[in-house]
PDB file of C-alpha atoms in Angstrom:
ATOM      1  CA  MET B   1      18.051  56.414  35.899  1.00 45.00           C
ATOM      2  CA  LYS B   2      18.829  59.471  33.800  1.00 67.00           C
ATOM      3  CA  LYS B   3      17.298  62.798  34.730  1.00 91.00           C
ATOM      4  CA  LEU B   4      14.113  63.237  32.738  1.00 96.00           C
ATOM      5  CA  ILE B   5      13.653  66.547  30.955  1.00 98.00           C
ATOM      6  CA  ASN B   6      10.053  67.596  30.421  1.00 98.00           C
ATOM      7  CA  ILE B   7       9.883  69.248  27.025  1.00 98.00           C
ATOM      8  CA  GLY B   8       7.177  71.074  25.116  1.00 98.00           C
ATOM      9  CA  ILE B   9       6.988  71.808  21.401  1.00 97.00           C
ATOM     10  CA  LEU B  10       5.850  75.155  20.021  1.00 97.00           C
ATOM     11  CA  GLY B  11       4.486  74.591  16.541  1.00 95.00           C
ATOM     12  CA  CYS B  12       3.448  71.711  14.291  1.00 92.00           C
ATOM     13  CA  ALA B  13       6.280  72.010  11.779  1.00 93.00           C
ATOM     14  CA  ASN B  14       7.201  69.278   9.339  1.00 93.00           C
ATOM     15  CA  ILE B  15      10.611  68.711  10.955  1.00 95.00           C
ATOM     16  CA  ALA B  16       8.927  68.194  14.318  1.00 95.00           C
ATOM     17  CA  GLN B  17       6.552  65.644  12.847  1.00 95.00           C
ATOM     18  CA  ARG B  18       9.083  63.714  10.770  1.00 95.00           C
ATOM     19  CA  TYR B  19      12.141  63.727  12.991  1.00 97.00           C
ATOM     20  CA  ILE B  20      12.121  65.511  16.350  1.00 97.00           C
ATOM     21  CA  ILE B  21       9.026  64.016  17.944  1.00 97.00           C
ATOM     22  CA  PRO B  22       9.876  60.433  16.810  1.00 97.00           C
ATOM     23  CA  SER B  23      13.423  60.919  18.138  1.00 98.00           C
ATOM     24  CA  LEU B  24      12.144  62.250  21.483  1.00 98.00           C
ATOM     25  CA  LEU B  25       9.831  59.265  21.798  1.00 97.00           C
ATOM     26  CA  GLU B  26      12.827  56.973  21.252  1.00 97.00           C
ATOM     27  CA  LEU B  27      14.587  58.579  24.240  1.00 98.00           C
ATOM     28  CA  PRO B  28      12.131  57.895  27.101  1.00 97.00           C
ATOM     29  CA  GLU B  29      14.921  57.831  29.699  1.00 97.00           C
ATOM     30  CA  TYR B  30      15.913  61.364  28.768  1.00 98.00           C
ATOM     31  CA  PHE B  31      12.770  63.224  27.684  1.00 98.00           C
ATOM     32  CA  THR B  32       9.058  63.320  28.378  1.00 98.00           C
ATOM     33  CA  ILE B  33       6.930  65.291  25.925  1.00 97.00           C
ATOM     34  CA  ILE B  34       4.503  67.413  27.925  1.00 97.00           C
ATOM     35  CA  GLY B  35       2.684  68.412  24.756  1.00 96.00           C
ATOM     36  CA  ILE B  36       2.710  70.277  21.474  1.00 96.00           C
ATOM     37  CA  ALA B  37       1.089  73.659  20.887  1.00 95.00           C
ATOM     38  CA  SER B  38      -0.583  74.827  17.717  1.00 92.00           C
ATOM     39  CA  ARG B  39      -2.730  77.812  16.861  1.00 87.00           C
ATOM     40  CA  THR B  40      -5.106  75.614  14.887  1.00 86.00           C
ATOM     41  CA  ARG B  41      -7.200  72.830  16.390  1.00 82.00           C
ATOM     42  CA  GLU B  42      -6.931  70.740  13.213  1.00 86.00           C
ATOM     43  CA  LYS B  43      -3.140  70.527  13.373  1.00 86.00           C
ATOM     44  CA  ALA B  44      -3.181  69.911  17.106  1.00 82.00           C
ATOM     45  CA  ASP B  45      -5.631  67.036  16.742  1.00 85.00           C
ATOM     46  CA  HIS B  46      -3.593  65.518  13.909  1.00 89.00           C
ATOM     47  CA  PHE B  47      -0.423  65.443  16.024  1.00 89.00           C
ATOM     48  CA  SER B  48      -2.339  64.155  19.027  1.00 87.00           C
ATOM     49  CA  ASN B  49      -3.745  61.258  17.024  1.00 89.00           C
ATOM     50  CA  GLU B  50      -0.412  60.415  15.410  1.00 94.00           C
ATOM     51  CA  PHE B  51       1.826  60.557  18.474  1.00 94.00           C
ATOM     52  CA  LYS B  52      -0.595  60.134  21.382  1.00 94.00           C
ATOM     53  CA  ILE B  53       0.672  63.289  23.076  1.00 94.00           C
ATOM     54  CA  ASP B  54      -1.226  66.144  24.696  1.00 94.00           C
ATOM     55  CA  THR B  55      -1.919  69.216  22.594  1.00 93.00           C
ATOM     56  CA  PHE B  56      -2.464  72.875  23.389  1.00 93.00           C
ATOM     57  CA  VAL B  57      -4.305  75.274  21.110  1.00 88.00           C
ATOM     58  CA  ASP B  58      -2.017  78.214  21.886  1.00 91.00           C
ATOM     59  CA  TYR B  59       1.647  78.598  22.759  1.00 96.00           C
ATOM     60  CA  GLU B  60       1.063  80.609  25.947  1.00 95.00           C
ATOM     61  CA  THR B  61      -0.946  77.834  27.590  1.00 95.00           C
ATOM     62  CA  LEU B  62       1.833  75.331  27.031  1.00 97.00           C
ATOM     63  CA  LEU B  63       4.436  77.703  28.486  1.00 98.00           C
ATOM     64  CA  GLU B  64       2.282  78.074  31.602  1.00 97.00           C
ATOM     65  CA  ASN B  65       2.675  74.380  32.362  1.00 96.00           C
ATOM     66  CA  GLU B  66       4.610  74.173  35.627  1.00 95.00           C
ATOM     67  CA  ASN B  67       6.132  70.798  34.761  1.00 96.00           C
ATOM     68  CA  LEU B  68       8.082  72.109  31.763  1.00 97.00           C
ATOM     69  CA  ASP B  69      11.894  72.205  31.800  1.00 98.00           C
ATOM     70  CA  ALA B  70      12.543  73.035  28.155  1.00 98.00           C
ATOM     71  CA  VAL B  71      10.943  73.814  24.807  1.00 98.00           C
ATOM     72  CA  TYR B  72      11.674  73.035  21.185  1.00 98.00           C
ATOM     73  CA  ILE B  73      10.747  75.852  18.781  1.00 98.00           C
ATOM     74  CA  PRO B  74      10.317  74.997  15.070  1.00 97.00           C
ATOM     75  CA  LEU B  75       8.245  78.113  14.276  1.00 97.00           C
ATOM     76  CA  PRO B  76       8.894  80.421  11.278  1.00 97.00           C
ATOM     77  CA  ASN B  77      12.121  82.421  11.662  1.00 98.00           C
ATOM     78  CA  ALA B  78      10.387  85.728  12.385  1.00 98.00           C
ATOM     79  CA  LEU B  79       8.646  84.230  15.442  1.00 98.00           C
ATOM     80  CA  HIS B  80      11.743  82.718  17.038  1.00 98.00           C
ATOM     81  CA  ALA B  81      12.926  85.747  19.020  1.00 98.00           C
ATOM     82  CA  GLU B  82       9.518  86.413  20.565  1.00 98.00           C
ATOM     83  CA  TRP B  83       8.962  82.863  21.734  1.00 98.00           C
ATOM     84  CA  ILE B  84      12.535  82.267  22.850  1.00 98.00           C
ATOM     85  CA  GLU B  85      12.248  85.309  25.103  1.00 98.00           C
ATOM     86  CA  LYS B  86       8.851  84.239  26.428  1.00 98.00           C
ATOM     87  CA  SER B  87      10.291  80.798  27.160  1.00 98.00           C
ATOM     88  CA  PHE B  88      13.238  82.361  28.977  1.00 98.00           C
ATOM     89  CA  ASN B  89      10.774  84.392  31.044  1.00 98.00           C
ATOM     90  CA  LYS B  90       9.460  81.040  32.287  1.00 98.00           C
ATOM     91  CA  ASN B  91      13.041  79.871  32.983  1.00 98.00           C
ATOM     92  CA  LEU B  92      12.896  77.250  30.248  1.00 98.00           C
ATOM     93  CA  HIS B  93      15.836  75.929  28.240  1.00 98.00           C
ATOM     94  CA  VAL B  94      15.443  76.352  24.483  1.00 98.00           C
ATOM     95  CA  LEU B  95      16.250  74.305  21.404  1.00 98.00           C
ATOM     96  CA  VAL B  96      15.322  76.346  18.329  1.00 98.00           C
ATOM     97  CA  GLU B  97      15.403  75.643  14.623  1.00 98.00           C
ATOM     98  CA  LYS B  98      17.790  77.550  12.453  1.00 97.00           C
ATOM     99  CA  SER B  99      18.007  80.418  11.954  1.00 97.00           C
ATOM    100  CA  LEU B 100      17.879  81.384  15.618  1.00 98.00           C
ATOM    101  CA  ALA B 101      16.555  84.881  14.847  1.00 98.00           C
ATOM    102  CA  THR B 102      16.308  87.181  11.855  1.00 98.00           C
ATOM    103  CA  THR B 103      18.721  89.844  13.174  1.00 98.00           C
ATOM    104  CA  LEU B 104      22.064  89.914  14.954  1.00 98.00           C
ATOM    105  CA  HIS B 105      20.576  92.392  17.438  1.00 98.00           C
ATOM    106  CA  ASP B 106      18.007  89.812  18.571  1.00 98.00           C
ATOM    107  CA  VAL B 107      20.585  87.032  18.784  1.00 98.00           C
ATOM    108  CA  LYS B 108      22.819  89.201  20.999  1.00 98.00           C
ATOM    109  CA  ARG B 109      19.873  90.095  23.233  1.00 98.00           C
ATOM    110  CA  LEU B 110      18.678  86.509  23.574  1.00 98.00           C
ATOM    111  CA  ASN B 111      22.153  85.172  24.323  1.00 98.00           C
ATOM    112  CA  LYS B 112      22.508  87.828  27.028  1.00 98.00           C
ATOM    113  CA  ILE B 113      19.252  86.728  28.655  1.00 98.00           C
ATOM    114  CA  ALA B 114      20.280  83.073  28.453  1.00 98.00           C
ATOM    115  CA  LEU B 115      23.630  83.877  30.080  1.00 98.00           C
ATOM    116  CA  GLU B 116      22.030  85.908  32.861  1.00 98.00           C
ATOM    117  CA  LYS B 117      19.477  83.190  33.599  1.00 98.00           C
ATOM    118  CA  ASN B 118      21.915  80.295  33.115  1.00 97.00           C
ATOM    119  CA  LEU B 119      19.701  78.741  30.464  1.00 98.00           C
ATOM    120  CA  VAL B 120      20.620  76.588  27.468  1.00 98.00           C
ATOM    121  CA  LEU B 121      20.074  78.097  24.009  1.00 98.00           C
ATOM    122  CA  VAL B 122      20.907  75.745  21.142  1.00 98.00           C
ATOM    123  CA  GLU B 123      20.396  76.460  17.448  1.00 98.00           C
ATOM    124  CA  ASN B 124      19.528  73.146  15.817  1.00 98.00           C
ATOM    125  CA  PHE B 125      22.116  72.212  13.217  1.00 98.00           C
ATOM    126  CA  GLN B 126      21.697  68.474  13.685  1.00 97.00           C
ATOM    127  CA  PHE B 127      24.352  67.563  11.090  1.00 98.00           C
ATOM    128  CA  ARG B 128      26.935  68.616  13.691  1.00 98.00           C
ATOM    129  CA  PHE B 129      26.165  65.364  15.486  1.00 98.00           C
ATOM    130  CA  HIS B 130      26.220  62.872  12.615  1.00 98.00           C
ATOM    131  CA  LYS B 131      28.935  60.222  12.680  1.00 98.00           C
ATOM    132  CA  GLN B 132      29.766  61.113   9.055  1.00 98.00           C
ATOM    133  CA  LEU B 133      31.013  64.555  10.110  1.00 98.00           C
ATOM    134  CA  SER B 134      33.001  63.121  13.016  1.00 98.00           C
ATOM    135  CA  VAL B 135      34.802  60.675  10.706  1.00 98.00           C
ATOM    136  CA  ILE B 136      35.605  63.430   8.192  1.00 98.00           C
ATOM    137  CA  LYS B 137      36.909  65.748  10.923  1.00 98.00           C
ATOM    138  CA  ASN B 138      39.159  62.993  12.276  1.00 98.00           C
ATOM    139  CA  LEU B 139      40.574  62.283   8.818  1.00 98.00           C
ATOM    140  CA  ILE B 140      41.381  65.968   8.347  1.00 98.00           C
ATOM    141  CA  LYS B 141      43.053  66.032  11.765  1.00 97.00           C
ATOM    142  CA  GLU B 142      45.115  62.976  10.842  1.00 97.00           C
ATOM    143  CA  GLY B 143      46.369  64.737   7.699  1.00 97.00           C
ATOM    144  CA  ILE B 144      44.869  62.247   5.262  1.00 97.00           C
ATOM    145  CA  ILE B 145      44.571  65.001   2.629  1.00 98.00           C
ATOM    146  CA  GLY B 146      47.590  66.967   3.817  1.00 98.00           C
ATOM    147  CA  GLU B 147      47.094  70.553   4.884  1.00 97.00           C
ATOM    148  CA  LEU B 148      43.612  71.928   4.327  1.00 98.00           C
ATOM    149  CA  ARG B 149      43.521  74.560   1.592  1.00 98.00           C
ATOM    150  CA  SER B 150      39.862  75.395   1.044  1.00 98.00           C
ATOM    151  CA  VAL B 151      36.256  74.490   1.814  1.00 98.00           C
ATOM    152  CA  ARG B 152      33.398  74.406  -0.683  1.00 98.00           C
ATOM    153  CA  SER B 153      29.812  73.725   0.301  1.00 98.00           C
ATOM    154  CA  SER B 154      26.420  73.998  -1.418  1.00 98.00           C
ATOM    155  CA  PHE B 155      22.898  73.443  -0.186  1.00 98.00           C
ATOM    156  CA  GLY B 156      19.949  74.063  -2.480  1.00 98.00           C
ATOM    157  CA  PHE B 157      16.832  72.528  -3.894  1.00 95.00           C
ATOM    158  CA  SER B 158      14.065  73.042  -6.419  1.00 95.00           C
ATOM    159  CA  PRO B 159      11.206  75.552  -5.904  1.00 94.00           C
ATOM    160  CA  PHE B 160       8.481  74.768  -3.399  1.00 93.00           C
ATOM    161  CA  LEU B 161       5.169  73.839  -4.990  1.00 88.00           C
ATOM    162  CA  ASP B 162       3.161  76.095  -2.689  1.00 89.00           C
ATOM    163  CA  ASP B 163       3.666  79.845  -3.199  1.00 86.00           C
ATOM    164  CA  THR B 164       2.451  80.402   0.361  1.00 87.00           C
ATOM    165  CA  ASN B 165       5.262  78.284   1.822  1.00 93.00           C
ATOM    166  CA  ILE B 166       6.660  80.145   4.840  1.00 93.00           C
ATOM    167  CA  ARG B 167      10.093  80.236   3.184  1.00 95.00           C
ATOM    168  CA  TYR B 168       8.610  82.574   0.555  1.00 95.00           C
ATOM    169  CA  LEU B 169       6.989  84.948   3.072  1.00 95.00           C
ATOM    170  CA  LYS B 170       9.033  88.011   3.972  1.00 95.00           C
ATOM    171  CA  GLU B 171       6.943  88.766   7.059  1.00 96.00           C
ATOM    172  CA  LEU B 172       7.779  85.330   8.488  1.00 95.00           C
ATOM    173  CA  GLY B 173      11.526  85.627   7.948  1.00 97.00           C
ATOM    174  CA  GLY B 174      11.601  83.718   4.685  1.00 97.00           C
ATOM    175  CA  GLY B 175      14.378  83.568   2.125  1.00 98.00           C
ATOM    176  CA  ALA B 176      17.096  81.154   1.104  1.00 98.00           C
ATOM    177  CA  LEU B 177      19.850  82.662   3.254  1.00 98.00           C
ATOM    178  CA  LEU B 178      18.219  82.068   6.651  1.00 98.00           C
ATOM    179  CA  ASP B 179      17.013  78.631   5.555  1.00 97.00           C
ATOM    180  CA  ALA B 180      19.434  76.892   3.171  1.00 98.00           C
ATOM    181  CA  GLY B 181      22.352  79.329   3.355  1.00 98.00           C
ATOM    182  CA  ALA B 182      22.701  78.899   7.099  1.00 98.00           C
ATOM    183  CA  TYR B 183      24.038  75.345   6.604  1.00 98.00           C
ATOM    184  CA  PRO B 184      27.147  76.015   4.463  1.00 98.00           C
ATOM    185  CA  ILE B 185      27.892  79.049   6.645  1.00 98.00           C
ATOM    186  CA  LYS B 186      27.811  76.797   9.694  1.00 98.00           C
ATOM    187  CA  ILE B 187      30.002  74.083   8.219  1.00 98.00           C
ATOM    188  CA  SER B 188      32.543  76.666   7.053  1.00 98.00           C
ATOM    189  CA  GLN B 189      33.092  77.597  10.700  1.00 98.00           C
ATOM    190  CA  ILE B 190      33.538  73.965  11.682  1.00 98.00           C
ATOM    191  CA  PHE B 191      36.562  73.629   9.378  1.00 98.00           C
ATOM    192  CA  LEU B 192      37.935  77.193   9.255  1.00 98.00           C
ATOM    193  CA  GLY B 193      37.167  78.241  12.819  1.00 96.00           C
ATOM    194  CA  GLU B 194      34.770  80.922  13.991  1.00 94.00           C
ATOM    195  CA  ASP B 195      37.210  83.811  13.421  1.00 93.00           C
ATOM    196  CA  ILE B 196      36.194  84.240   9.788  1.00 98.00           C
ATOM    197  CA  LYS B 197      34.557  86.993   7.772  1.00 98.00           C
ATOM    198  CA  VAL B 198      32.467  87.397   4.628  1.00 98.00           C
ATOM    199  CA  VAL B 199      34.641  88.977   1.939  1.00 98.00           C
ATOM    200  CA  ALA B 200      32.111  88.974  -0.899  1.00 98.00           C
ATOM    201  CA  SER B 201      28.544  87.777  -1.405  1.00 98.00           C
ATOM    202  CA  ASN B 202      25.592  87.742  -3.750  1.00 98.00           C
ATOM    203  CA  LEU B 203      21.848  87.435  -3.140  1.00 98.00           C
ATOM    204  CA  TRP B 204      19.195  87.251  -5.847  1.00 97.00           C
ATOM    205  CA  PHE B 205      15.821  88.595  -4.738  1.00 96.00           C
ATOM    206  CA  ASP B 206      12.410  87.789  -6.126  1.00 95.00           C
ATOM    207  CA  GLU B 207      10.756  91.213  -6.334  1.00 92.00           C
ATOM    208  CA  ASN B 208       7.259  89.755  -6.114  1.00 92.00           C
ATOM    209  CA  LYS B 209       7.934  87.635  -3.035  1.00 93.00           C
ATOM    210  CA  GLY B 210      10.342  90.105  -1.442  1.00 94.00           C
ATOM    211  CA  VAL B 211      12.789  87.421  -0.319  1.00 97.00           C
ATOM    212  CA  ASP B 212      16.146  86.140  -1.522  1.00 98.00           C
ATOM    213  CA  ILE B 213      15.874  82.975  -3.619  1.00 98.00           C
ATOM    214  CA  TRP B 214      19.513  82.028  -4.163  1.00 98.00           C
ATOM    215  CA  GLY B 215      22.985  83.299  -3.414  1.00 98.00           C
ATOM    216  CA  GLY B 216      26.536  82.597  -2.391  1.00 98.00           C
ATOM    217  CA  ALA B 217      29.579  83.990  -0.648  1.00 98.00           C
ATOM    218  CA  PHE B 218      33.340  83.916  -0.228  1.00 98.00           C
ATOM    219  CA  LEU B 219      34.521  83.668   3.388  1.00 98.00           C
ATOM    220  CA  SER B 220      38.068  83.815   4.711  1.00 98.00           C
ATOM    221  CA  GLN B 221      39.945  83.546   7.973  1.00 98.00           C
ATOM    222  CA  LYS B 222      40.740  86.869   9.629  1.00 96.00           C
ATOM    223  CA  ASN B 223      44.133  85.638  10.815  1.00 95.00           C
ATOM    224  CA  GLY B 224      44.894  82.893   8.341  1.00 96.00           C
ATOM    225  CA  HIS B 225      44.917  81.988   4.676  1.00 96.00           C
ATOM    226  CA  LEU B 226      42.098  79.462   4.440  1.00 98.00           C
ATOM    227  CA  PHE B 227      38.817  80.310   2.720  1.00 98.00           C
ATOM    228  CA  ALA B 228      35.391  78.897   1.904  1.00 98.00           C
ATOM    229  CA  GLU B 229      33.154  79.193  -1.127  1.00 98.00           C
ATOM    230  CA  ILE B 230      29.475  78.602  -0.464  1.00 98.00           C
ATOM    231  CA  ALA B 231      26.277  78.547  -2.523  1.00 98.00           C
ATOM    232  CA  PHE B 232      22.602  78.021  -1.656  1.00 98.00           C
ATOM    233  CA  GLY B 233      19.130  78.434  -3.058  1.00 98.00           C
ATOM    234  CA  PHE B 234      15.459  77.568  -3.503  1.00 97.00           C
ATOM    235  CA  ASP B 235      15.569  77.491  -7.315  1.00 93.00           C
ATOM    236  CA  ASN B 236      18.431  75.084  -7.864  1.00 95.00           C
ATOM    237  CA  PHE B 237      19.338  71.577  -8.920  1.00 96.00           C
ATOM    238  CA  TYR B 238      19.558  69.697  -5.615  1.00 97.00           C
ATOM    239  CA  GLN B 239      22.911  69.915  -3.871  1.00 98.00           C
ATOM    240  CA  CYS B 240      23.866  69.030  -0.301  1.00 98.00           C
ATOM    241  CA  ASN B 241      27.613  68.794  -0.498  1.00 98.00           C
ATOM    242  CA  LEU B 242      30.945  69.472   1.113  1.00 98.00           C
ATOM    243  CA  GLU B 243      34.352  69.507  -0.551  1.00 98.00           C
ATOM    244  CA  LEU B 244      37.534  69.727   1.498  1.00 98.00           C
ATOM    245  CA  TRP B 245      40.552  70.315  -0.718  1.00 98.00           C
ATOM    246  CA  GLY B 246      43.960  69.730   0.760  1.00 98.00           C
ATOM    247  CA  SER B 247      47.588  69.833  -0.279  1.00 98.00           C
ATOM    248  CA  LYS B 248      47.645  66.049  -0.824  1.00 98.00           C
ATOM    249  CA  GLY B 249      44.053  65.050  -1.409  1.00 98.00           C
ATOM    250  CA  LYS B 250      40.363  65.828  -1.320  1.00 98.00           C
ATOM    251  CA  ILE B 251      37.232  64.697   0.526  1.00 98.00           C
ATOM    252  CA  THR B 252      33.802  65.049  -1.087  1.00 98.00           C
ATOM    253  CA  ALA B 253      30.466  64.346   0.622  1.00 98.00           C
ATOM    254  CA  ASN B 254      27.124  64.640  -1.144  1.00 97.00           C
ATOM    255  CA  ARG B 255      24.710  64.178   1.755  1.00 96.00           C
ATOM    256  CA  ILE B 256      26.430  66.194   4.450  1.00 98.00           C
ATOM    257  CA  PHE B 257      23.449  68.062   5.939  1.00 98.00           C
ATOM    258  CA  THR B 258      20.364  65.891   5.537  1.00 95.00           C
ATOM    259  CA  ALA B 259      21.208  62.210   5.940  1.00 95.00           C
ATOM    260  CA  PRO B 260      17.975  60.626   7.251  1.00 93.00           C
ATOM    261  CA  PRO B 261      18.074  58.219  10.186  1.00 94.00           C
ATOM    262  CA  GLY B 262      18.476  54.652   8.990  1.00 90.00           C
ATOM    263  CA  VAL B 263      20.310  55.566   5.785  1.00 95.00           C
ATOM    264  CA  LYS B 264      23.983  54.836   5.111  1.00 96.00           C
ATOM    265  CA  THR B 265      26.100  57.790   4.030  1.00 97.00           C
ATOM    266  CA  GLU B 266      29.131  57.815   1.771  1.00 97.00           C
ATOM    267  CA  PHE B 267      31.927  60.213   1.034  1.00 98.00           C
ATOM    268  CA  VAL B 268      34.832  60.011  -1.386  1.00 98.00           C
ATOM    269  CA  LEU B 269      38.476  60.282  -0.355  1.00 98.00           C
ATOM    270  CA  GLU B 270      41.051  61.018  -3.055  1.00 98.00           C
ATOM    271  CA  ASN B 271      44.788  61.187  -2.428  1.00 96.00           C
ATOM    272  CA  GLU B 272      48.060  59.723  -3.691  1.00 94.00           C
ATOM    273  CA  ASN B 273      46.796  56.245  -2.875  1.00 93.00           C
ATOM    274  CA  GLY B 274      43.881  56.585  -5.268  1.00 97.00           C
ATOM    275  CA  LYS B 275      40.149  57.089  -4.892  1.00 97.00           C
ATOM    276  CA  GLU B 276      38.152  55.429  -2.132  1.00 97.00           C
ATOM    277  CA  THR B 277      34.470  55.532  -1.202  1.00 98.00           C
ATOM    278  CA  ILE B 278      34.006  55.403   2.558  1.00 98.00           C
ATOM    279  CA  SER B 279      30.649  54.204   3.908  1.00 98.00           C
ATOM    280  CA  ILE B 280      29.236  55.252   7.260  1.00 97.00           C
ATOM    281  CA  GLU B 281      26.642  53.144   9.027  1.00 97.00           C
ATOM    282  CA  PRO B 282      23.214  54.768   9.583  1.00 96.00           C
ATOM    283  CA  ASP B 283      23.148  57.348  12.332  1.00 97.00           C
ATOM    284  CA  ASN B 284      20.367  59.439  13.851  1.00 98.00           C
ATOM    285  CA  HIS B 285      21.782  62.937  14.191  1.00 98.00           C
ATOM    286  CA  PHE B 286      18.450  64.156  15.593  1.00 98.00           C
ATOM    287  CA  LYS B 287      18.727  61.818  18.565  1.00 98.00           C
ATOM    288  CA  ASN B 288      22.403  62.709  18.960  1.00 98.00           C
ATOM    289  CA  MET B 289      21.524  66.405  18.962  1.00 98.00           C
ATOM    290  CA  LEU B 290      18.777  65.869  21.562  1.00 98.00           C
ATOM    291  CA  LEU B 291      21.217  63.977  23.779  1.00 98.00           C
ATOM    292  CA  HIS B 292      23.612  66.923  23.486  1.00 98.00           C
ATOM    293  CA  PHE B 293      20.806  69.292  24.497  1.00 98.00           C
ATOM    294  CA  HIS B 294      19.968  67.035  27.466  1.00 98.00           C
ATOM    295  CA  LYS B 295      23.611  66.909  28.564  1.00 97.00           C
ATOM    296  CA  LEU B 296      23.918  70.698  28.506  1.00 97.00           C
ATOM    297  CA  ILE B 297      20.858  71.032  30.738  1.00 97.00           C
ATOM    298  CA  VAL B 298      21.763  68.297  33.205  1.00 96.00           C
ATOM    299  CA  ASN B 299      25.484  69.087  33.530  1.00 94.00           C
ATOM    300  CA  ASN B 300      24.867  72.829  33.640  1.00 90.00           C
ATOM    301  CA  ASN B 301      27.994  73.620  31.638  1.00 89.00           C
ATOM    302  CA  GLY B 302      29.023  74.009  28.032  1.00 92.00           C
ATOM    303  CA  MET B 303      26.361  76.647  27.365  1.00 96.00           C
ATOM    304  CA  ASN B 304      28.937  79.357  26.657  1.00 97.00           C
ATOM    305  CA  ILE B 305      30.199  77.424  23.637  1.00 97.00           C
ATOM    306  CA  GLU B 306      26.682  77.397  22.223  1.00 98.00           C
ATOM    307  CA  TYR B 307      26.252  81.122  22.941  1.00 98.00           C
ATOM    308  CA  GLU B 308      29.465  81.883  21.046  1.00 98.00           C
ATOM    309  CA  GLN B 309      28.408  79.720  18.115  1.00 98.00           C
ATOM    310  CA  ASN B 310      25.034  81.456  18.014  1.00 98.00           C
ATOM    311  CA  MET B 311      26.730  84.848  17.856  1.00 98.00           C
ATOM    312  CA  HIS B 312      29.237  83.980  15.135  1.00 98.00           C
ATOM    313  CA  GLN B 313      26.595  82.324  12.992  1.00 98.00           C
ATOM    314  CA  SER B 314      24.303  85.346  13.161  1.00 98.00           C
ATOM    315  CA  ARG B 315      27.200  87.751  12.583  1.00 98.00           C
ATOM    316  CA  LEU B 316      28.151  85.960   9.377  1.00 98.00           C
ATOM    317  CA  LEU B 317      24.550  85.960   8.150  1.00 98.00           C
ATOM    318  CA  GLN B 318      24.450  89.712   8.672  1.00 98.00           C
ATOM    319  CA  GLU B 319      27.810  90.246   6.975  1.00 98.00           C
ATOM    320  CA  LEU B 320      26.641  88.263   3.961  1.00 98.00           C
ATOM    321  CA  LYS B 321      23.492  90.378   3.651  1.00 97.00           C
ATOM    322  CA  GLU B 322      25.436  93.616   4.036  1.00 97.00           C
ATOM    323  CA  LYS B 323      28.036  92.662   1.422  1.00 96.00           C
ATOM    324  CA  ALA B 324      25.303  91.708  -1.032  1.00 95.00           C
ATOM    325  CA  ASN B 325      23.448  94.984  -0.435  1.00 87.00           C
ATOM    326  CA  ASP B 326      26.599  97.060  -1.005  1.00 83.00           C
ATOM    327  CA  LYS B 327      26.544  96.262  -4.719  1.00 66.00           C
TER     328      LYS B 327
END
């Protein structure tokens, strides 16, 4: 029998409803959902009826539950730091949606608390755990496209229909960078290493909304010659891609970040042998990510790797903003 982790959920976000809660319910040997907290009774009742789980009408009451081991936080970006810290004060492990916090200062502070309390702090980039990415990484390691030369990645989509969407609200940590831009920044580190820097960047702001709507950046290794070109946005033709260009070939994936559970993925390999489409069987990267979170808690090691990733990710977000503001 695996050790059961009692987990609570702070917030009735769409990602919790569509993916995280269903995935938790499919892992009964690993997790028990203590409940979900919402600040509105209507949302709480909706989730209770759909998933048959207990609900709490405020976040504090859920955190007071003595049976909790961990929490999942899918709140707006600007609320992450506050509720991560409050969870740490209750000695709870934390899985939080990206971006972990809106400032590098907060990320440093929260990582320090997690280290001191020996608590897990994972920023949820679930694509890290999809079989598609593992296969691509292995092909790169095997030299199937020769030596890697550059990384290109884009993640963007059309405008949201609701002007009050939290991604458009400055006070809630909205903007394309912390939402969509975080993904290509993350994947750049996976292939170039974490010792990279932002050399140049651009952010376009909507003056009425007060948040960035689209942008991009050029990143390079500090002690190497490899680089990445990234682009992202909320006012774009849909893109969710990765291109790895090598000395002898190229790999292109067009569903690298958001492959739903139950859906096959494909990527294209081009080299001297021709062009080949490689299919990957359906994989649930949400369940894989949750199993990783469980393993970190139960084994009580590996947390430092997550702390370091949290720090580098936030540092690069800050560098991108600073470079864009220097213009």
